[in-house]
Short mmCIF file of N, CA and C in Angstrom, two decimals:
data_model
loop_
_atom_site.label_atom_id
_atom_site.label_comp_id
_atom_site.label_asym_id
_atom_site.label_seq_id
_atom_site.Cartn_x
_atom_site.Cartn_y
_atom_site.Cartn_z
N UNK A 1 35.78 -195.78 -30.32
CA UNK A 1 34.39 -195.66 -30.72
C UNK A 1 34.14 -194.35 -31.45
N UNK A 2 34.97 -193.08 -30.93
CA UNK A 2 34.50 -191.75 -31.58
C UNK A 2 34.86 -192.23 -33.81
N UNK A 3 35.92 -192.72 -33.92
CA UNK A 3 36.54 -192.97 -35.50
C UNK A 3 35.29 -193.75 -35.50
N UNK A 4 34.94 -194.43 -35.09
CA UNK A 4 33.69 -195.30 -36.24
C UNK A 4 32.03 -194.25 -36.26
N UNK A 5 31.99 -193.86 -34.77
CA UNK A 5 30.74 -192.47 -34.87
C UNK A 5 31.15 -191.24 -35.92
N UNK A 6 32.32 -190.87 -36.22
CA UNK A 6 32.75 -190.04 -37.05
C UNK A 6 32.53 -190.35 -38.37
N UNK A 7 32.76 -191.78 -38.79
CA UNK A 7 33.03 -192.24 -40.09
C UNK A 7 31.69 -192.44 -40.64
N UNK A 8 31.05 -192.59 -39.44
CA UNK A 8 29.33 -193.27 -40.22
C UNK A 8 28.47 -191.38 -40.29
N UNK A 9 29.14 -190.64 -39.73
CA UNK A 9 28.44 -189.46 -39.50
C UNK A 9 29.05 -188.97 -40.92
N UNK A 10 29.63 -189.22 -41.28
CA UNK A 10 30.34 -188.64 -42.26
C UNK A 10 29.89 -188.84 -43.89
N UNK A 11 29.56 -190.20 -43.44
CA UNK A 11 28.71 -190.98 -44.65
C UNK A 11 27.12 -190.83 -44.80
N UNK A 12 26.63 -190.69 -43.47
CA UNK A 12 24.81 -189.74 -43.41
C UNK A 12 25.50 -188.90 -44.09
N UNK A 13 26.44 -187.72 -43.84
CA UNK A 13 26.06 -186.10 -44.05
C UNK A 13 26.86 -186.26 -46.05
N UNK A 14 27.42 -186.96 -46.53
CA UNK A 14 27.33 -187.52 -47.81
C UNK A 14 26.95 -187.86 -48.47
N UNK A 15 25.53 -188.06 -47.72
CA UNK A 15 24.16 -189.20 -48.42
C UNK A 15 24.37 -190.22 -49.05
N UNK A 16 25.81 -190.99 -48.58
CA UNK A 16 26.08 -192.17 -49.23
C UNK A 16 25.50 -193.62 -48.27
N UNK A 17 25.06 -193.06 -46.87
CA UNK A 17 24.33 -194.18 -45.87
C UNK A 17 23.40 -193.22 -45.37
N UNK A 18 22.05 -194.26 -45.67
CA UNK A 18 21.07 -193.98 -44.90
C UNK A 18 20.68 -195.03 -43.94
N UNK A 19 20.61 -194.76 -42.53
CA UNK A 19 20.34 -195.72 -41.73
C UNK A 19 18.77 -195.28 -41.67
N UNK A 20 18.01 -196.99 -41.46
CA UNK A 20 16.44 -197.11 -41.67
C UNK A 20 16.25 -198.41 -41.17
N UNK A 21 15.16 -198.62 -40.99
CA UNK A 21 14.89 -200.17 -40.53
C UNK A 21 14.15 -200.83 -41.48
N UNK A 22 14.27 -201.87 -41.66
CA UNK A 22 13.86 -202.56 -42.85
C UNK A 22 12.51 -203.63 -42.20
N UNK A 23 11.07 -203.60 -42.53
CA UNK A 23 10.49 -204.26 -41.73
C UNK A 23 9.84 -205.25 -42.69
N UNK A 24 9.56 -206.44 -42.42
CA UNK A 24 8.79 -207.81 -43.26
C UNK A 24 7.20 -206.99 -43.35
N UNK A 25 6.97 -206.63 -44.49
CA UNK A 25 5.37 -205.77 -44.88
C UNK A 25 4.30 -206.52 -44.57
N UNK A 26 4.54 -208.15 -44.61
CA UNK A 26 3.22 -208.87 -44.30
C UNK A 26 2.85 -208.89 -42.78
N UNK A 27 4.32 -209.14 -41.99
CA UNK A 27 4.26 -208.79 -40.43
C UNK A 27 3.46 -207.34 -40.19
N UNK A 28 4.00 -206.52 -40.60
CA UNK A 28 3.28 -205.11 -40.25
C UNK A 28 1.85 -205.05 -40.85
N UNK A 29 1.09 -205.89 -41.56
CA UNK A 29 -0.25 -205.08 -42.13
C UNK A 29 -0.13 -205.44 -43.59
N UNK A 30 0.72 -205.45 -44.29
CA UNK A 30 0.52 -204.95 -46.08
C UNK A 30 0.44 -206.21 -46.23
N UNK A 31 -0.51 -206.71 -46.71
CA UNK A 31 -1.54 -207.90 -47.77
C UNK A 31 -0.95 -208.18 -49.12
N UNK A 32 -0.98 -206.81 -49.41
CA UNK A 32 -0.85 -206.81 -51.02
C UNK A 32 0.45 -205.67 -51.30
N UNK A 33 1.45 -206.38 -51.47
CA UNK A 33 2.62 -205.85 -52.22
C UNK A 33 2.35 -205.64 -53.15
N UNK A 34 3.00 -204.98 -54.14
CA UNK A 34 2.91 -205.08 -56.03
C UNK A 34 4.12 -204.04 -56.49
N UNK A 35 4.02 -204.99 -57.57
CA UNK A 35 5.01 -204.31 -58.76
C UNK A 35 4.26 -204.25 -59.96
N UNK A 36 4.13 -202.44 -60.27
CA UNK A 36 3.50 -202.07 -61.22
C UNK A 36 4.50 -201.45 -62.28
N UNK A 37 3.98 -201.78 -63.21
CA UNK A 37 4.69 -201.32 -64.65
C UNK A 37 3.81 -200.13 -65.36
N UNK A 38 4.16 -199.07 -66.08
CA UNK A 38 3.63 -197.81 -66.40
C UNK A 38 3.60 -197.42 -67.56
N UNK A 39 2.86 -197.47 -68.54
CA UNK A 39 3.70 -196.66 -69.88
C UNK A 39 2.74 -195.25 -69.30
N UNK A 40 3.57 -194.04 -70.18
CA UNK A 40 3.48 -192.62 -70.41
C UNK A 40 3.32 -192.28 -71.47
N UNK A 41 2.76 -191.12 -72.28
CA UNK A 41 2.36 -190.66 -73.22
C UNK A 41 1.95 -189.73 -73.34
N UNK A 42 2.53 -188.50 -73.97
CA UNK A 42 3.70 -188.53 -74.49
C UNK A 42 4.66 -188.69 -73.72
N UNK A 43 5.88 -189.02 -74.25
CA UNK A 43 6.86 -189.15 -73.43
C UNK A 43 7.47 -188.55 -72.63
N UNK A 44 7.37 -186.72 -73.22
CA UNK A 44 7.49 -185.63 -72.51
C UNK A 44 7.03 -185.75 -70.98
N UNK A 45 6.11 -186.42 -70.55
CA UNK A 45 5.14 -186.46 -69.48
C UNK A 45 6.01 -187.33 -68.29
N UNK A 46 6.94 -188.23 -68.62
CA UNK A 46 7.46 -188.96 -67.79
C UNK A 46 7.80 -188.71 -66.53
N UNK A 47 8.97 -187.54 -66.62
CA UNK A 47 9.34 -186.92 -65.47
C UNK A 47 8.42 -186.42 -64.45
N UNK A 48 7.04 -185.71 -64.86
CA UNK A 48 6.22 -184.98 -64.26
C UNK A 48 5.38 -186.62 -63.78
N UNK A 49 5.16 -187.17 -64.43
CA UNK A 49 4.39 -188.64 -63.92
C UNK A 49 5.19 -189.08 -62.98
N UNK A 50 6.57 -189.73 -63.10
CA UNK A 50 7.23 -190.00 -61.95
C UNK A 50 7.22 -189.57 -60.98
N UNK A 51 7.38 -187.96 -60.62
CA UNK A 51 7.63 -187.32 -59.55
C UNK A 51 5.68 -187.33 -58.93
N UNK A 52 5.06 -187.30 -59.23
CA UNK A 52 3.57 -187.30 -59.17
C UNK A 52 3.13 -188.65 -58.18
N UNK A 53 3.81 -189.58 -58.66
CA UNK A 53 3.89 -191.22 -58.27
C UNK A 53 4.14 -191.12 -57.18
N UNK A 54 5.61 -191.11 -57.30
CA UNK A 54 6.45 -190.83 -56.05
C UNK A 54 5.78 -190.36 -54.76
N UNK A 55 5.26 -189.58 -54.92
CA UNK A 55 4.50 -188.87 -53.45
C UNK A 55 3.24 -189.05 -53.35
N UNK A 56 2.84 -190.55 -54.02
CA UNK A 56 1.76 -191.37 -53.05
C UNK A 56 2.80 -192.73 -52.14
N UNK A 57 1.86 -192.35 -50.80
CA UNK A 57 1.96 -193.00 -49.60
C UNK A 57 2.57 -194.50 -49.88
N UNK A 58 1.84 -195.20 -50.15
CA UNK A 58 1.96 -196.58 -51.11
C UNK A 58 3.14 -196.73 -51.57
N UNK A 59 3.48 -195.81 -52.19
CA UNK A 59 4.69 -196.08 -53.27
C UNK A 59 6.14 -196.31 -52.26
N UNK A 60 7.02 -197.36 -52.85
CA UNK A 60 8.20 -196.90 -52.05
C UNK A 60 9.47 -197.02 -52.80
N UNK A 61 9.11 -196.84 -54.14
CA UNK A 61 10.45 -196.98 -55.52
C UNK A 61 9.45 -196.87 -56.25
N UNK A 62 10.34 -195.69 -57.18
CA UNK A 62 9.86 -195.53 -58.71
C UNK A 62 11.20 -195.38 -59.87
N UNK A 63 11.18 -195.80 -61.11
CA UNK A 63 12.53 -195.98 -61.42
C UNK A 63 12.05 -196.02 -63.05
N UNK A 64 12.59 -195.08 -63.67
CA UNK A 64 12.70 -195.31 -65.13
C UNK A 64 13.13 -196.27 -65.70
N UNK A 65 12.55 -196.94 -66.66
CA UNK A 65 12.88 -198.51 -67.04
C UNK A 65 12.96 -198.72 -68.64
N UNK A 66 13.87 -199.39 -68.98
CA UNK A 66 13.52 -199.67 -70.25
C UNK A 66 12.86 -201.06 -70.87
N UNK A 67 12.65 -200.94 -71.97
CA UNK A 67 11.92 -202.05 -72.49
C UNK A 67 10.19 -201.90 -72.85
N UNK A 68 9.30 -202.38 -72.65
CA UNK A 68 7.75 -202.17 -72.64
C UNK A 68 7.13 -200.65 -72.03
N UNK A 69 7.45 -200.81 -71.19
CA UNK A 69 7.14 -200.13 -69.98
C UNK A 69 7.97 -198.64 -70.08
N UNK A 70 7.24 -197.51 -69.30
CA UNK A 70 8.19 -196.37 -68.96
C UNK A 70 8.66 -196.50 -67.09
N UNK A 71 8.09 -196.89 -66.31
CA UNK A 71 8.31 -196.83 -65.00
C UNK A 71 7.87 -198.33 -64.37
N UNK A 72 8.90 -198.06 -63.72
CA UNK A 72 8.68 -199.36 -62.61
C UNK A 72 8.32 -198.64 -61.44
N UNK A 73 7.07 -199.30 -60.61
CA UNK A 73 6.72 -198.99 -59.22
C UNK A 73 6.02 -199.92 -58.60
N UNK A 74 6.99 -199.78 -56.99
CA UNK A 74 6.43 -201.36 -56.25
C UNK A 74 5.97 -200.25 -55.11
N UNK A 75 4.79 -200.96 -55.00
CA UNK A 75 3.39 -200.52 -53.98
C UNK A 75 3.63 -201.32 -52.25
N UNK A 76 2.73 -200.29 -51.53
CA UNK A 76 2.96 -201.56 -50.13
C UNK A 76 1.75 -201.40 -49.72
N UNK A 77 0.72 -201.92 -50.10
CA UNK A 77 -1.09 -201.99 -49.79
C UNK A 77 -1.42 -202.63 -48.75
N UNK A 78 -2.74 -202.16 -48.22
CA UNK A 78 -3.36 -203.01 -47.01
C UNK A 78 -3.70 -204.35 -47.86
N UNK A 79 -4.72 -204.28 -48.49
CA UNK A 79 -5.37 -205.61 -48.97
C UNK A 79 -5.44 -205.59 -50.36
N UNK A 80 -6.15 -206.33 -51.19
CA UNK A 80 -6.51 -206.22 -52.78
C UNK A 80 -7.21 -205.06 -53.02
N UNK A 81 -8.35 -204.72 -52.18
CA UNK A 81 -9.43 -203.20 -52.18
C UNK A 81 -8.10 -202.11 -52.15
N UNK A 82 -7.70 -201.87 -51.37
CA UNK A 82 -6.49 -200.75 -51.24
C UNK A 82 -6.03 -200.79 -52.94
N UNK A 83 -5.10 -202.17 -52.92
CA UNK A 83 -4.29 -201.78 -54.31
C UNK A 83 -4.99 -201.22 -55.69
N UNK A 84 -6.43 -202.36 -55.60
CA UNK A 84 -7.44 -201.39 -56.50
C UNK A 84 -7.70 -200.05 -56.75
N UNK A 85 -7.95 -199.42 -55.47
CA UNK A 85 -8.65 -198.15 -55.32
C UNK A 85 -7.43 -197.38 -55.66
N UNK A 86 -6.24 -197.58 -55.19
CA UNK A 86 -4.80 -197.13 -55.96
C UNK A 86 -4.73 -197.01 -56.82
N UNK A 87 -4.83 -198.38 -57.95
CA UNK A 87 -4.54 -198.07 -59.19
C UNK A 87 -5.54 -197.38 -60.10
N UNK A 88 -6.91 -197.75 -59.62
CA UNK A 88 -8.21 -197.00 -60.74
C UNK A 88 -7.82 -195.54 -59.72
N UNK A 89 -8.28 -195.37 -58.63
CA UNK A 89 -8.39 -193.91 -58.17
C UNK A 89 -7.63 -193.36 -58.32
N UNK A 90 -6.44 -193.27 -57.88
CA UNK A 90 -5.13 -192.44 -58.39
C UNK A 90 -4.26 -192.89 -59.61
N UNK A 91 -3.89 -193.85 -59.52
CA UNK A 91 -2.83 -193.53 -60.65
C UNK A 91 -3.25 -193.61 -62.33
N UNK A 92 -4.78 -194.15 -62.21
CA UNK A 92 -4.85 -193.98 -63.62
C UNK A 92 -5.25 -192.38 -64.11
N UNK A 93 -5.44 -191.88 -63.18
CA UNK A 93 -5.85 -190.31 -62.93
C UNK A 93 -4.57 -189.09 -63.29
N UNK A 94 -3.26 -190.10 -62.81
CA UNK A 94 -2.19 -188.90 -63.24
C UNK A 94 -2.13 -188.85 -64.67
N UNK A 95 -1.59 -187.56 -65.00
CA UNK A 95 -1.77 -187.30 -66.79
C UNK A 95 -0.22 -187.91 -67.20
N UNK A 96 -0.93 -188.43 -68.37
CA UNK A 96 0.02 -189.12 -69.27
C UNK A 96 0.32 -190.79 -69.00
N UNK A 97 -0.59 -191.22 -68.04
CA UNK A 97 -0.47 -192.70 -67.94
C UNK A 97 -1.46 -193.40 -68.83
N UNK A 98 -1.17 -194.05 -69.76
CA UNK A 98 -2.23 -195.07 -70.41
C UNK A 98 -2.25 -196.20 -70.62
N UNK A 99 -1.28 -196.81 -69.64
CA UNK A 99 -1.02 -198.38 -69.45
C UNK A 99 -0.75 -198.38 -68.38
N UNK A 100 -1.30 -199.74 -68.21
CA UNK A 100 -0.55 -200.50 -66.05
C UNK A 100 -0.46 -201.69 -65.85
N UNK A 101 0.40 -202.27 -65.99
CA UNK A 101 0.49 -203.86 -65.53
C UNK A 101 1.27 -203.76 -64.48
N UNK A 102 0.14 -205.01 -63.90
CA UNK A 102 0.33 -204.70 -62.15
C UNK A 102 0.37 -206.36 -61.80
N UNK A 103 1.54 -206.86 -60.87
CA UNK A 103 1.68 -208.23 -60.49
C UNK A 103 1.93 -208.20 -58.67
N UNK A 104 1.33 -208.99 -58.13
CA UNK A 104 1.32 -209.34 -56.98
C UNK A 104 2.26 -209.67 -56.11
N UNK A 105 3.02 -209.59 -55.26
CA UNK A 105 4.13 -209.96 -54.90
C UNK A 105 3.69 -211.03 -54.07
N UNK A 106 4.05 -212.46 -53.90
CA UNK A 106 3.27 -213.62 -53.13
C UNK A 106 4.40 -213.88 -52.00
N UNK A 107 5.67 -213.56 -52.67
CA UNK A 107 6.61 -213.89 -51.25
C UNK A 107 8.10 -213.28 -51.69
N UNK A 108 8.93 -212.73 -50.72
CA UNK A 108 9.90 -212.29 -51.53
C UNK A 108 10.83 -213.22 -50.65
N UNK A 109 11.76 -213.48 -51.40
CA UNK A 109 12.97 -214.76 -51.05
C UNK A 109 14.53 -214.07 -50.65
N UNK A 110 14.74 -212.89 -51.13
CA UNK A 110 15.54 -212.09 -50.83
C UNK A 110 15.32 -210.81 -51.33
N UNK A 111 15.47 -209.65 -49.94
CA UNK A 111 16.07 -208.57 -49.96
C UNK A 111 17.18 -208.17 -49.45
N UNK A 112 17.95 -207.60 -50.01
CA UNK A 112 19.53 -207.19 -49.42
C UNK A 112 19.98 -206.03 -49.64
N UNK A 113 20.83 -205.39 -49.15
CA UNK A 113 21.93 -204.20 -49.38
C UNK A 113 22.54 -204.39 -50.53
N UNK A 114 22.99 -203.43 -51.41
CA UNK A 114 23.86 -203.56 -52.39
C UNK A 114 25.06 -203.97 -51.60
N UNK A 115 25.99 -205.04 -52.49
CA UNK A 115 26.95 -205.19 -52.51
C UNK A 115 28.33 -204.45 -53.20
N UNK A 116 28.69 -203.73 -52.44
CA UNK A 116 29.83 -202.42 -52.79
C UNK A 116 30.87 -203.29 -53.44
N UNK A 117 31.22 -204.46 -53.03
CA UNK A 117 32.45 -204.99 -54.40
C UNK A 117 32.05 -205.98 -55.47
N UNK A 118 30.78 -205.45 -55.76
CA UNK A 118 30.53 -205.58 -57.62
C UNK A 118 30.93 -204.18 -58.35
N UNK A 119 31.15 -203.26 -57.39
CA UNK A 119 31.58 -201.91 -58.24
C UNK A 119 32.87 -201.71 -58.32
N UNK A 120 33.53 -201.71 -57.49
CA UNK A 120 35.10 -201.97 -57.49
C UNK A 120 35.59 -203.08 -56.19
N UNK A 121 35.82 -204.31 -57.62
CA UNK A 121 36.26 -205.79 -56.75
C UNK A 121 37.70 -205.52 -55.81
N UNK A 122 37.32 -205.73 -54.68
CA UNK A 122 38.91 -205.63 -53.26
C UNK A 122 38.92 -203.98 -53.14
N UNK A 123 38.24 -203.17 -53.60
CA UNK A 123 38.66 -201.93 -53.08
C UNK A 123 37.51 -201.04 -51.85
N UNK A 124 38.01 -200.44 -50.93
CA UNK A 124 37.34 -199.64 -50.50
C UNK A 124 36.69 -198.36 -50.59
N UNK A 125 35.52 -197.98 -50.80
CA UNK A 125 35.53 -196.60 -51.55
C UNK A 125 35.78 -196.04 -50.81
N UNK A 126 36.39 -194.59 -51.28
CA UNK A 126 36.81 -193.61 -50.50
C UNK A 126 36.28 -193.06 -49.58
N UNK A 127 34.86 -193.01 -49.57
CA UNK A 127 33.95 -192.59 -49.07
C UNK A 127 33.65 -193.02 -47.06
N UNK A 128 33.75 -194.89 -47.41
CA UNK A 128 33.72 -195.56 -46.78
C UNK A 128 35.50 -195.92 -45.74
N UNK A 129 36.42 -195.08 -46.07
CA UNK A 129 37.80 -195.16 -45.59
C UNK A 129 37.55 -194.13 -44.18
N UNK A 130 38.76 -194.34 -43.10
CA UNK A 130 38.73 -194.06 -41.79
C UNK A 130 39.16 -192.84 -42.11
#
């Protein structure tokens, strides 16, 4: 038992595993999931917008994106009033946001762990070795 308490301690203090509990949001309270899309302007502004995002409550991923959009961010709201008052009260408020498309999450069908052998197929990372 100590080699497997060692190996997982090893991987916290690597920051390659974070142990957390993963809970169903509609069971706990949250109504209204969402995935919001962001443009920025100027572009310069991104970084400082992201990190700004990030440290509202709500938020639980923010991620530079390409295509339309500058940021992807999925929300975890009490009800529709919550996600509202979110998006007009705060986030249209941080500087450099002048777009938001915002979609509802109605049910999610899968969440999972990354799968470590799409990155290297049959191998173990080093990281993850006894």
């Amino acid at each position: 038992m100590g080699t497997v308490r060692n190996r997982v301690a090893r991987l916290v203090d690597d920051k390659i595993v974070r142990i957390s509990g993963r809970v169903d949001p509609h069971k706990v309270g949250f109504r209204a999931p969402a995935n919001i899309r962001v443009t920025i302007q100027p572009p310069s502004l991104v970084e400082q917008a992201a990190a700004q995002i990030a440290e509202f409550p709500e938020v639980s991923y923010v991620a530079l994106i390409s295509g339309e959009f500058d940021l992807e961010v999925d929300v975890l709201c009490r009800d529709q009033s919550h996600l509202s008052s979110l998006i007009t009260g705060r986030l249209h408020q941080v500087p450099g946001v002048t777009k938001v498309h915002t979609d509802m999450v109605l049910r999610v069908y899968k969440l999972a762990d990354p799968d470590l052998n799409l990155v290297h197929p049959g191998r173990v990372p080093d990281a993850a070795k006894g």
